[in-house]
Coordinates of C-alpha atoms and ligand atoms in Angstrom, one line a residue:
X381 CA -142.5 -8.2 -54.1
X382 CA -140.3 -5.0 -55.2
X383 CA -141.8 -2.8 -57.5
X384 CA -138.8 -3.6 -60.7
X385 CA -137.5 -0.4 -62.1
X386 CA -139.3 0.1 -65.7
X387 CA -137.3 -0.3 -68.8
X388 CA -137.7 3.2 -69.6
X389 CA -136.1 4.4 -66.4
X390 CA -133.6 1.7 -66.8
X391 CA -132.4 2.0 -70.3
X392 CA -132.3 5.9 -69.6
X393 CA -130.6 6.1 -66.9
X394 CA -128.2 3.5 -68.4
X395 CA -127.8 5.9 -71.0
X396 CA -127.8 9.6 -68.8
X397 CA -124.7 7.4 -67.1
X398 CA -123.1 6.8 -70.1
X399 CA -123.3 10.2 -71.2
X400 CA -122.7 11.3 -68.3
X401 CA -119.4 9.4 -67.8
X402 CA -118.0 10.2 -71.4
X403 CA -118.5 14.0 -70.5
X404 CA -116.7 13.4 -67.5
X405 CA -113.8 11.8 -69.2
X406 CA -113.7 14.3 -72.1
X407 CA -113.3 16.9 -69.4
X408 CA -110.6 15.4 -68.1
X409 CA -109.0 15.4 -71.1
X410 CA -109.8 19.2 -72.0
X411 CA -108.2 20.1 -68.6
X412 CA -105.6 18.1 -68.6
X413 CA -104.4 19.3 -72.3
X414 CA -105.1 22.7 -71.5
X415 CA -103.5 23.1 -68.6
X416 CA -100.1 21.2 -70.3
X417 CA -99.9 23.8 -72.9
X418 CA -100.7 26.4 -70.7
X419 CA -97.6 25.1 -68.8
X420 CA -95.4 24.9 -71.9
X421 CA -96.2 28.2 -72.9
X422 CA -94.9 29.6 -69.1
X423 CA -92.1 27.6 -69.5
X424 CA -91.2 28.6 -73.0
X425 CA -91.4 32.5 -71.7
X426 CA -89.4 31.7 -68.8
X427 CA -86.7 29.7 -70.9
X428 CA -86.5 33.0 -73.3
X429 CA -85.7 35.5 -70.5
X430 CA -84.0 32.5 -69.0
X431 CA -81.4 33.0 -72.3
X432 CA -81.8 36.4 -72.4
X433 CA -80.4 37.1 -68.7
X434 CA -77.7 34.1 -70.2
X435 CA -76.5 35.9 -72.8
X436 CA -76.5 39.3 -71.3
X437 CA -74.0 38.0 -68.3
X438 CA -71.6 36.0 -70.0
X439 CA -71.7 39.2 -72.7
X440 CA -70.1 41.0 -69.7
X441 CA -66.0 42.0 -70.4
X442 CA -63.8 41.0 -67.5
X443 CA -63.0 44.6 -67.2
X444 CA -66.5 45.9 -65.9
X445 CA -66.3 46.9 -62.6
X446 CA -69.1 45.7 -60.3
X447 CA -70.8 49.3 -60.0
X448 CA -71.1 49.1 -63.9
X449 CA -72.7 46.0 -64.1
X450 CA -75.9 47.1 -63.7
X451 CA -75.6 49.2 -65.9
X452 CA -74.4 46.9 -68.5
X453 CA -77.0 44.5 -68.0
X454 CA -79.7 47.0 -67.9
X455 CA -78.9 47.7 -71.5
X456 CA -78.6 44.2 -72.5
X457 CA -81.6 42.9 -71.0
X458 CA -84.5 44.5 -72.8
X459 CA -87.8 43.5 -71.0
X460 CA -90.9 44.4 -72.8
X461 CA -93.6 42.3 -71.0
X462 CA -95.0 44.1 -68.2
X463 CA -96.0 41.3 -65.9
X464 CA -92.4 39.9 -66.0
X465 CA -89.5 40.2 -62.6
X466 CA -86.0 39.6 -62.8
X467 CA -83.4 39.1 -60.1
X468 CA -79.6 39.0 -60.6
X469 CA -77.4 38.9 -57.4
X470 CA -73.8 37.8 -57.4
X471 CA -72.6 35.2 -55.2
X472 CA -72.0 37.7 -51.9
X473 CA -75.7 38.4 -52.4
X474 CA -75.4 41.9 -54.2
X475 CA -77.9 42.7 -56.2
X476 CA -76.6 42.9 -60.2
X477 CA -79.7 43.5 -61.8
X478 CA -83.5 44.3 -61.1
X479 CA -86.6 44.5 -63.1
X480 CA -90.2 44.3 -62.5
X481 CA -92.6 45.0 -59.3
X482 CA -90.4 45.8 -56.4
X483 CA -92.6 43.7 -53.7
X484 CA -92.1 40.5 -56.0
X485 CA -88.3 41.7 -56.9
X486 CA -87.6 41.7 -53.2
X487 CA -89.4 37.8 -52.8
X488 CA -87.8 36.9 -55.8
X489 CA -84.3 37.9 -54.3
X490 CA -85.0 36.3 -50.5
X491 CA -86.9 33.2 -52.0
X492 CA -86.5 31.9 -55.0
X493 CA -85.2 28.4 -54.7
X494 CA -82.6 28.8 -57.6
X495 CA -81.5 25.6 -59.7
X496 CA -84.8 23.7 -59.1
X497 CA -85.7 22.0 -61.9
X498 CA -89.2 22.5 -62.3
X499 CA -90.3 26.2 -62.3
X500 CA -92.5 26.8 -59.1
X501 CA -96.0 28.8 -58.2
X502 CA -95.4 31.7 -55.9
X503 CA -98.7 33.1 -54.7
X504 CA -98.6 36.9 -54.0
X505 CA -101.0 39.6 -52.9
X506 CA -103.4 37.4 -54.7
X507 CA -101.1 37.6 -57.8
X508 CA -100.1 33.4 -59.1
X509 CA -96.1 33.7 -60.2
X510 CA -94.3 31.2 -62.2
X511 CA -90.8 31.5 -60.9
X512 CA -87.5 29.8 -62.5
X513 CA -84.3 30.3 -61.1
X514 CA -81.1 29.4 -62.1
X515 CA -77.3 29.7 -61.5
X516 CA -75.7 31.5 -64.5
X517 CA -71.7 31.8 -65.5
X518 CA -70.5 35.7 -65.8
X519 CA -68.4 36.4 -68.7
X520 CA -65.8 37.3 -66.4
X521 CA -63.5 34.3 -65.8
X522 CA -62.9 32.7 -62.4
X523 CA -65.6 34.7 -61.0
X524 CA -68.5 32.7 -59.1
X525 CA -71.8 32.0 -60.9
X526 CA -75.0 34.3 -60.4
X527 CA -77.8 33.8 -59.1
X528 CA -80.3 34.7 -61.2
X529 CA -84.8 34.3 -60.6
X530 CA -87.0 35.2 -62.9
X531 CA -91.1 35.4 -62.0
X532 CA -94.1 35.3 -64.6
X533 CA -97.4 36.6 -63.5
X534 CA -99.9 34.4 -64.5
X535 CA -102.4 35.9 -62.7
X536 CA -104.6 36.6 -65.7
X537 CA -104.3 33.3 -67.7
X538 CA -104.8 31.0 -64.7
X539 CA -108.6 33.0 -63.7
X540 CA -108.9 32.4 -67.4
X541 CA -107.8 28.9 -66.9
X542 CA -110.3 28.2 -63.9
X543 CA -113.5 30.4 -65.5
X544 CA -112.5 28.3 -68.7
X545 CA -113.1 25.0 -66.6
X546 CA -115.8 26.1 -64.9
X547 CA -117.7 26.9 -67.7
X548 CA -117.1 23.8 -69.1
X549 CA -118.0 21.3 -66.0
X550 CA -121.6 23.0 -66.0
X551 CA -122.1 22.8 -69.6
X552 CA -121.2 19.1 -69.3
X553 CA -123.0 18.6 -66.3
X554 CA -126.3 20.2 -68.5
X555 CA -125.1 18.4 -71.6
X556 CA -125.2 15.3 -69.4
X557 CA -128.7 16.2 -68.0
X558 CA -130.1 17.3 -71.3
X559 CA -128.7 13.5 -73.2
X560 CA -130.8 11.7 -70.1
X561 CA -133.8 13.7 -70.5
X562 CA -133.3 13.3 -74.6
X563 CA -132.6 9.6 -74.0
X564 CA -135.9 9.1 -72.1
X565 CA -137.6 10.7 -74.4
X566 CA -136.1 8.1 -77.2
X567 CA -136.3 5.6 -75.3
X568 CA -140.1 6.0 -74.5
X569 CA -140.7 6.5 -78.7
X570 CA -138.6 3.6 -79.0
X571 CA -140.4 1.3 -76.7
X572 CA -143.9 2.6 -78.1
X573 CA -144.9 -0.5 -80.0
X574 CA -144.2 -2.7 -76.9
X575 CA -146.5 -0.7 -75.1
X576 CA -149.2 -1.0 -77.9
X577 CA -148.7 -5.1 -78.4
X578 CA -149.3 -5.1 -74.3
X579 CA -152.1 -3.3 -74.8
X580 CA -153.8 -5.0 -77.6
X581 CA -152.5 -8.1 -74.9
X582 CA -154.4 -6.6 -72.4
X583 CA -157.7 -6.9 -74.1
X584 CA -157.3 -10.1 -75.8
X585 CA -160.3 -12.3 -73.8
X586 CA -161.5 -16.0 -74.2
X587 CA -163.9 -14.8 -76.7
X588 CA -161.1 -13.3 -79.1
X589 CA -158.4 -16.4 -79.0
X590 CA -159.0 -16.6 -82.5
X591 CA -157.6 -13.0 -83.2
X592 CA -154.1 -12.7 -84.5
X593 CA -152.2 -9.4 -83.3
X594 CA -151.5 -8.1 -86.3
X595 CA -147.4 -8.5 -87.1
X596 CA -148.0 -5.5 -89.8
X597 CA -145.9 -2.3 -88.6
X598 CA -144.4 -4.2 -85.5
X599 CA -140.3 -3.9 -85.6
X600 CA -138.5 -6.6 -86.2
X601 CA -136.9 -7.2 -82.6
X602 CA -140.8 -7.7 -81.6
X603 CA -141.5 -10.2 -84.3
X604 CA -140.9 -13.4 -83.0
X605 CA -142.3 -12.4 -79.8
X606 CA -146.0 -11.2 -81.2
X607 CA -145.4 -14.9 -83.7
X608 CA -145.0 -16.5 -79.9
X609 CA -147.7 -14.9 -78.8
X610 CA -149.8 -15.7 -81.4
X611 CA -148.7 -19.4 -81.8
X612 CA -149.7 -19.5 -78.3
X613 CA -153.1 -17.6 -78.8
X614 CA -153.8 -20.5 -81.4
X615 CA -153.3 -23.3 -79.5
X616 CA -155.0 -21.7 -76.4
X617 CA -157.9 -21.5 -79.1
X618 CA -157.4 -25.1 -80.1
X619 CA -157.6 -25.8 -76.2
X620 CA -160.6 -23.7 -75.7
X621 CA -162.0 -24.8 -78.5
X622 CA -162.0 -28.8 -77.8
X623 CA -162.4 -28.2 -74.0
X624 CA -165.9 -26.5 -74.7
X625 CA -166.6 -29.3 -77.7
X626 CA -165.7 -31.6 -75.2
X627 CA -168.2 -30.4 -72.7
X628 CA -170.8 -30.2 -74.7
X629 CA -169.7 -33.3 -75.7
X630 CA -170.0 -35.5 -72.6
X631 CA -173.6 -33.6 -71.6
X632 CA -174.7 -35.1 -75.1
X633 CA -173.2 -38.8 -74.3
X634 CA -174.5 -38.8 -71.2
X635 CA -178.1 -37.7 -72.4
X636 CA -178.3 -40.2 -74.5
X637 CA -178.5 -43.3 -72.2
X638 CA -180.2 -41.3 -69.5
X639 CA -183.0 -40.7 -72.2
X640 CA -183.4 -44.0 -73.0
X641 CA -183.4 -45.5 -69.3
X642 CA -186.5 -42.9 -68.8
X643 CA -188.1 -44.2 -71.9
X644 CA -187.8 -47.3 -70.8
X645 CA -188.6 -46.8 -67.7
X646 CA -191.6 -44.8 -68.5
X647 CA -193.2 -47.6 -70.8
X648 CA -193.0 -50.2 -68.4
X649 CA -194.4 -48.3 -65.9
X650 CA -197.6 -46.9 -67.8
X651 CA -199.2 -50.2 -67.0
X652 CA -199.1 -53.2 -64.8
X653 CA -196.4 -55.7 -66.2
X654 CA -194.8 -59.3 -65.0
X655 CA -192.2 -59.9 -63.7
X656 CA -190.0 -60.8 -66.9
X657 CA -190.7 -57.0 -68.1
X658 CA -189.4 -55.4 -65.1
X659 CA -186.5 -57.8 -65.0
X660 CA -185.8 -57.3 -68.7
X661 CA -186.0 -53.5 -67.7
X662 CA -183.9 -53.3 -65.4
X663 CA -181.0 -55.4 -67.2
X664 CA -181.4 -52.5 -69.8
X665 CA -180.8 -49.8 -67.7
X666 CA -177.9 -51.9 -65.8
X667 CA -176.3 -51.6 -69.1
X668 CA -176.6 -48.5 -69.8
X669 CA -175.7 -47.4 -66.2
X670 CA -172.5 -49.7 -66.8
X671 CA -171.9 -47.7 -69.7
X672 CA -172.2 -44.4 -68.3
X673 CA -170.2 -45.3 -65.1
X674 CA -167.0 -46.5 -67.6
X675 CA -167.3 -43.5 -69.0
X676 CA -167.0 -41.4 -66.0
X677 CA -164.2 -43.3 -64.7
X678 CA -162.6 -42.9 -67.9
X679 CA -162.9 -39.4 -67.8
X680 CA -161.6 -39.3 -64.3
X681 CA -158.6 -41.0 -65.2
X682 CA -158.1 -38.4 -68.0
X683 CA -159.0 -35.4 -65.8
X684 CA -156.2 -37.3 -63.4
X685 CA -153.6 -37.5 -65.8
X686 CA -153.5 -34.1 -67.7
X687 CA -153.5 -32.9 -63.6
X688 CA -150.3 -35.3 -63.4
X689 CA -152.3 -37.4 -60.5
X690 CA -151.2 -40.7 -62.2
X691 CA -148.0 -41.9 -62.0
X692 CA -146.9 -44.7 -63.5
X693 CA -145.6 -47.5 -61.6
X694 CA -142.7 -48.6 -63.6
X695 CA -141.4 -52.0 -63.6
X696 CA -139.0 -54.3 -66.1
X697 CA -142.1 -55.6 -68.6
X698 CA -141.8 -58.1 -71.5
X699 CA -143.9 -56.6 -74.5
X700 CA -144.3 -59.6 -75.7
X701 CA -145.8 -61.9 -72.8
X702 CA -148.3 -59.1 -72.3
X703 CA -149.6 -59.1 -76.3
X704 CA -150.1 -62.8 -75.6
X705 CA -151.7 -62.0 -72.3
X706 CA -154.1 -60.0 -74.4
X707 CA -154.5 -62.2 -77.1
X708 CA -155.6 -64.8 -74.8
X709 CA -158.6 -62.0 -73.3
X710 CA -159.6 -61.5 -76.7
X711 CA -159.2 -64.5 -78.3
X712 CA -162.9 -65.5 -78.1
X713 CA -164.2 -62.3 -79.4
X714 CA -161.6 -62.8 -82.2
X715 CA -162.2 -66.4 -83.2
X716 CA -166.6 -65.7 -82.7
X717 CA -165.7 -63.5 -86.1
X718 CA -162.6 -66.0 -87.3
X719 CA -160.6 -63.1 -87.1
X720 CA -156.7 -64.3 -86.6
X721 CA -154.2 -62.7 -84.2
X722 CA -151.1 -62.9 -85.1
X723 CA -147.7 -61.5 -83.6
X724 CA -143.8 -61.4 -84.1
X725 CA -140.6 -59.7 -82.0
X726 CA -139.7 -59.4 -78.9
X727 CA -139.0 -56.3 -76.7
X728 CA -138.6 -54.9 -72.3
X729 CA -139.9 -51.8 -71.6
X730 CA -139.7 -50.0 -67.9
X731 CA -143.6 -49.1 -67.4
X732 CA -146.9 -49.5 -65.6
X733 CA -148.0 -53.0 -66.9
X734 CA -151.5 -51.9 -65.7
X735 CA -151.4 -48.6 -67.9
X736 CA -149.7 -50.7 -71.0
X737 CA -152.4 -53.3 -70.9
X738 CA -154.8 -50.9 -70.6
X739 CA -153.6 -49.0 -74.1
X740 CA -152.6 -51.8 -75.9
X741 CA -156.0 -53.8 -75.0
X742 CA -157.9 -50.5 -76.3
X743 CA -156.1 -50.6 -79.3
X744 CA -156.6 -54.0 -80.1
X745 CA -160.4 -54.0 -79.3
X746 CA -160.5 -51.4 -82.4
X747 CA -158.7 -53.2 -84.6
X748 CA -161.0 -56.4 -83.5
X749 CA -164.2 -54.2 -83.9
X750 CA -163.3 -53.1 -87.7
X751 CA -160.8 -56.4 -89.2
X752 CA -163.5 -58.2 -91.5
X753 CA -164.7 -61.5 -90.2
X754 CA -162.0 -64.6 -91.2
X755 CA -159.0 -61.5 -91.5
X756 CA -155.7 -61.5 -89.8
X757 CA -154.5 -58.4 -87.3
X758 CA -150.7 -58.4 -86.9
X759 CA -148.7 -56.7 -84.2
X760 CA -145.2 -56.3 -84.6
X761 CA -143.0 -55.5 -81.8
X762 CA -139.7 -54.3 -82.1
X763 CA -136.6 -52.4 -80.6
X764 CA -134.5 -49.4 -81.8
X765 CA -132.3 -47.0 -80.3
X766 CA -133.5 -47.3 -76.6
X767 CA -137.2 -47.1 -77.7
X768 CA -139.3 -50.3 -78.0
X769 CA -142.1 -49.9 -80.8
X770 CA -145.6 -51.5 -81.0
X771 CA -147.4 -52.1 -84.1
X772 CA -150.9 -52.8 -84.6
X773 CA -152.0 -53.6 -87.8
X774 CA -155.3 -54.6 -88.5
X775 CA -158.0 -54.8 -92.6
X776 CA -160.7 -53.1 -92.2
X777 CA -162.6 -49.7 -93.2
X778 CA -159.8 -46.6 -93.9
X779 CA -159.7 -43.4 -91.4
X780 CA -160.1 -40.7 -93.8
X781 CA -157.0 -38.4 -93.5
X782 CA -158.7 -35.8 -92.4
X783 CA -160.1 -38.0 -89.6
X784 CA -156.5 -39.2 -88.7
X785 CA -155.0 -36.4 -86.5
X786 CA -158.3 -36.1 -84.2
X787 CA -159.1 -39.7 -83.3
X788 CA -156.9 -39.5 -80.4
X789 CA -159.3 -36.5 -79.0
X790 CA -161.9 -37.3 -76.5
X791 CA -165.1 -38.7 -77.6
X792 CA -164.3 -38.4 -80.9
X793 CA -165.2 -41.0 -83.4
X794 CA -165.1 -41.2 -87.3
X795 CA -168.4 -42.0 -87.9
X796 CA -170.5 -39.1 -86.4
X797 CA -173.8 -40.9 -87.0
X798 CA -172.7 -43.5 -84.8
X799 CA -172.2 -41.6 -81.8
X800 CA -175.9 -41.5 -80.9
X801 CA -177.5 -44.7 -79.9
X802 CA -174.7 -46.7 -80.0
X803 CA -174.2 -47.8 -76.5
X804 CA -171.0 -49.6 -77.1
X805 CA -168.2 -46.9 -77.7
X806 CA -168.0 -43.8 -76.0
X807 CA -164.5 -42.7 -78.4
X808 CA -162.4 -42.3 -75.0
X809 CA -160.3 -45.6 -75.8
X810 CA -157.4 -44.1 -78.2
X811 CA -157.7 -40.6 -75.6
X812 CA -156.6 -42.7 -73.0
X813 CA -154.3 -45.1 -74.8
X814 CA -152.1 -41.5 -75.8
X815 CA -152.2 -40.5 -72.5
X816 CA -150.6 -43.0 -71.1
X817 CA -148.3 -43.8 -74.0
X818 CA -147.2 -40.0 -73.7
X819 CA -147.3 -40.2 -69.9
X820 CA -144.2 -42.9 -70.2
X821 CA -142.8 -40.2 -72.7
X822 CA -143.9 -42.2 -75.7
X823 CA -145.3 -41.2 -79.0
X824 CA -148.8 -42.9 -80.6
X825 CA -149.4 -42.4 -84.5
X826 CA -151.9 -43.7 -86.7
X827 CA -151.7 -44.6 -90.6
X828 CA -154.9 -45.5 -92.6
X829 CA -154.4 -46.3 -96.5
X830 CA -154.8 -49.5 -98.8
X831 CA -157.4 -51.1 -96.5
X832 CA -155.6 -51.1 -93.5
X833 CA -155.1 -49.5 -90.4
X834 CA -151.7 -49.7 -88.4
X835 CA -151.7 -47.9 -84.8
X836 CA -147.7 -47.5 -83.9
X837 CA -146.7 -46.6 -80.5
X838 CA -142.8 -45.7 -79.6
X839 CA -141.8 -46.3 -76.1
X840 CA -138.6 -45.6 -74.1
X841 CA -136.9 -48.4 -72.8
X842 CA -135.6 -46.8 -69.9
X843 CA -137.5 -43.8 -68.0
X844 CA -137.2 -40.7 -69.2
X845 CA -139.8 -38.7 -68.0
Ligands
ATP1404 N1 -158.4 -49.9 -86.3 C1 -159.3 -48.9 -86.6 N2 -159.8 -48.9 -87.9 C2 -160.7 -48.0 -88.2 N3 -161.1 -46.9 -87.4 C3 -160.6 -46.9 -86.2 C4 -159.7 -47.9 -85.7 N4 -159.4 -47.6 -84.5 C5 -160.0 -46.5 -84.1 N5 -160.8 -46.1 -85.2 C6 -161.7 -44.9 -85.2 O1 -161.3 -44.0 -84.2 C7 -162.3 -43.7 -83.3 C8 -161.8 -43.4 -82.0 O2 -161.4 -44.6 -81.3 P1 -161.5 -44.8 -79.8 O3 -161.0 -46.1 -79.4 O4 -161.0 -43.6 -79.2 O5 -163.1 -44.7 -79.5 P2 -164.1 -45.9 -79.6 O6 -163.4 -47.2 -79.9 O7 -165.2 -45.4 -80.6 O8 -164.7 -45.9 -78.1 P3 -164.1 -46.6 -76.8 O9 -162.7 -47.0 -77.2 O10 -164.1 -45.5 -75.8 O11 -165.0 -47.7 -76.5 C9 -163.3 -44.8 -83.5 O12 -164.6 -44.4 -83.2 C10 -163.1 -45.2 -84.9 O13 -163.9 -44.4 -85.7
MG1405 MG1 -161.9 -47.9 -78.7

C-alpha cells in the first residue's frame, strides 16, 4: 500500500497553500491599485497641460499672424516640468508650438495618433512616454482645429513601478515560505499530544489492560477518543480477563472427573476383584466420561458460535407446541419431585427449532433443578412489537444480585462450593442458551427477588440478523 502523506505534512502544506494563495491575491490587488493611481495621476498631468495648450490657443486674437503665433503661445504656455513634450501643428502640418526633447518633439509631431481616447505608451531610446493628443479650436474663427500631442516621461515612475512589484512578489513568495515553515512548526506543537497518547498506545500490552491513559492534560478534541480507547481497553480486560478464568477454568472441570476415574481406577486395581467391581467401575467412569465429552461438545459449540460457524437454520416455529414438546421430556423429572408445569400464550418465531429447544430445555432444567418439590414453574409466552417473549418463571433459592449479570458466563455457577465434585452441571447451560438467543438477535435477562427466579428471553419474529 502507499505510504499516506502524514498529517503534519498535510495540514501544513494545506496551510503554506493557503497562505500562499492569499499573498498571491493581495498582490494582485497591490498591483492592480497601484498601477490605477499611477495611471490617474499621468492622466491628470496630461489633462492639465491638456487645458493649458486649450486655453493658450483659443486665447489667440484673430489678428495674430501665423509667424507670431509661436510666439504667442510660447508666452502662454508656461512649462515647468522637465520631462514634459508638446506639439502644436496647424491643420497644413506647420508646426505652431514646440516644447520639450527635440527627438520625442519630432515623434510626437509624425506619430502621435491625435483624438484617441485613451492616452497611449510610446517607448523611446528606452525612455516609457505617456502621449495624449487632441484636436483643439484656435481662437481665431473659421480657422481649422490644431493638432495638438503632448508626451509624459514616465520613465522614472514606471522602474519605480516594476522594482516596487518586484520587491513585493519575493517578499510574498518568502512570506509564503516563512507561514509554511511557521505552520509546520504549529502544526507539529499542535499535534504533540496525539503523538504522546500513540505512544503511551504503543506500549500498552496484555499485561497492562487494566491501565487507563490518563485523560488529565489531554485537549479536549482528543477526549472522547482516549474515553474510546479506554472503554475499549476495559472491555478487552474484561475479555482477557474471563478468557484466562475460563481456561483455567475448564483445566479444573476437567481435573476433576479425570481424578476421580484414576482413583477409582486405582482402587479396584490394587487387588484382585469380581466381576460386579469392575463392572460397577467401569459404569462410574462411563459417567464421568459422558460428562466430560458433553462438556467438550458444549464448548465446541461455543467456540463455533462466537467464530460465527453456526448458523441458524431458520424456519416458521410455534413457541408454544415446542414448550409442550419440552414439557412432555421433562415431565417425569417434574412429576418424580410433584413439581407442576404450567404454561399460557401463544407466539411464531422464524428460528432454528434445534437451537430454541436446546435454550429453552436448558433453561427449564434449571428452573426444575431449584423449584421446591410439589411447586409450580410458569412460562408465559407472549408477542409484542415483532418480538415474541419467553418467560420462565420458576420458586426456588434467589440469585444474589451480584450473581445475576455473570450466570450467563461460561462455567460459572452461584454456588462456588458446588463446582467441585458435583458431576451433574458443568454451568455451560445459560452460556449456550445466550448464545443462541443472541445469535437469532435476541436478548436473555434474568430477575431473582421474592423467592423466585424468572429467566425472560426477547426474540425477533422475523430475521434480523
Ligand atoms: N432458576 C434458577 N434458580 C436459581 N439459580 C439458577 C437458576 N438457573 C440458573 N441458576 C444459577 O446459574 C448457574 C448457571 O446456570 P447454568 O445453566 O449455566 O449452569 P448449570 O445449570 O450449573 O450447568 P449446566 O446447565 O451446564 O448443566 C447455576 O449454576 C445456578 O447457580
Ligand atoms: Mg443449566
Amino acid at each position: 500500500m502507499k505510504n499516506p502523506i502524514s498529517l503534519t505534512a498535510r495540514i501544513s502544506l494545506q496551510f503554506a497553500a493557503t497562505a500562499a494563495c492569499v499573498l498571491f491575491a493581495a498582490g494582485l490587488v497591490f498591483e492592480r491599485v497601484g498601477e490605477n493611481q499611477l495611471q490617474e495621476h499621468y492622466r491628470m498631468e496630461l489633462d492639465g497641460k491638456m487645458e493649458l495648450v486649450r486655453n493658450a490657443l483659443e486665447s489667440i486674437p484673430s489678428s495674430t499672424p501665423t509667424s507670431m503665433m509661436r510666439v504667442r503661445l510660447r508666452e502662454a504656455i508656461v512649462i515647468s516640468h522637465p520631462g514634459i513634450a508638446i506639439a502644436v501643428a496647424a491643420s497644413d502640418g506647420t508646426v505652431l508650438f514646440s516644447v520639450g526633447q527635440s527627438e520625442v518633439v519630432k515623434h510626437l509631431i509624425e506619430g502621435a495618433e491625435i483624438g484617441k481616447p485613451t492616452p497611449v505608451i510610446w517607448a523611446l531610446d528606452h525612455r516609457t512616454y505617456r502621449i495624449r493628443a487632441r484636436h483643439l479650436a484656435l481662437g481665431i474663427p473659421a480657422s481649422q482645429p490644431a493638432n495638438v500631442a503632448i508626451a509624459l516621461d514616465i520613465t522614472e515612475e514606471t522602474e519605480l513601478m516594476a522594482e516596487f512589484m518586484r520587491l513585493l512578489w519575493f517578499s510574498m513568495a518568502l512570506a509564503a515560505l516563512a507561514l509554511g515553515w511557521l505552520g509546520w512548526v504549529a502544526v507539529r506543537k499542535g499535534l504533540a499530544p496525539l503523538h504522546d497518547m500513540s505512544t503511551t498506545v504503543a506500549n500498552v500490552s496484555a499485561q497492562q489492560l487494566d491501565k487507563p491513559l490518563p485523560a488529565a492534560g489531554v485537549p479536549h478534541e482528543l477526549q472522547e477518543l482516549v474515553s474510546a480507547f479506554n472503554r475499549m481497553l476495559a472491555q478487552l480486560h474484561d475479555s482477557f480477563r474471563r478468557l484466562s478464568e475460563f481456561s483455567s477454568d475448564i483445566a479444573h472441570e476437567l481435573r476433576t472427573p479425570i481424578n476421580n476415574m484414576m482413583m477409582q481406577t486405582q482402587v479396584i486395581l490394587s487387588r484382585e476383584r469380581d466381576t460386579v467391581d469392575y463392572r460397577a467401575n467401569l459404569q462410574s467412569n462411563l459417567e464421568e466420561l459422558e460428562r466430560m465429552s458433553r462438556m467438550v461438545s458444549d464448548m465446541l459449540f461455543l467456540a463455533k458460535a462466537d467464530n460465527s460457524l453456526v448458523a441458524p437454520n431458520r424456519e416458521e416455529i410455534d413457541l408454544r407446541e415446542e414448550v409442550v414438546k419440552l414439557f412432555d421430556f421433562y415431565e417425569a423429572l417434574a412429576s418424580a419431585r410433584h413439581i407442576h408445569l404450567a404454561q399460557s400464550g401463544a407466539a411464531t418465531v422464524c428460528a432454528d427449532r434445534m437451537m430454541i429447544q436446546r435454550a429453552l430445555s436448558n433453561v427449564l432444567s434449571n428452573a426444575i433443578r431449584f423449584t421446591p418439590e410439589g411447586m409450580r414453574i410458569e412460562v408465559t409466552i407472549g408477542e409484542n412489537a415483532d418480538r415474541a417473549m419467553i418467560a420462565i418463571d420458576n420458586p426456588g433459592p434467589e440469585i444474589p444480585a451480584e450473581h445475576l449479570p455473570r450466570i450467563f458466563e461460561r462455567l460459572y455457577r452461584v454456588d462456588a462450593a458446588r463446582r467441585e465434585g458435583d458431576t451433574e452441571n458443568t454451568g455451560l447451560g445459560l452460556a449456550i442458551t445466550k448464545s443462541i438467543v443472541e445469535m437469532h438477535g435476541g436478548t436473555i435477562y434474568a430477575e431473582s427477588a421474592k423467592g423466585r427466579t424468572r429467566f425472560t428471553i426477547t426474540l425477533p419474529q422475523r430475521e434480523t440478523v
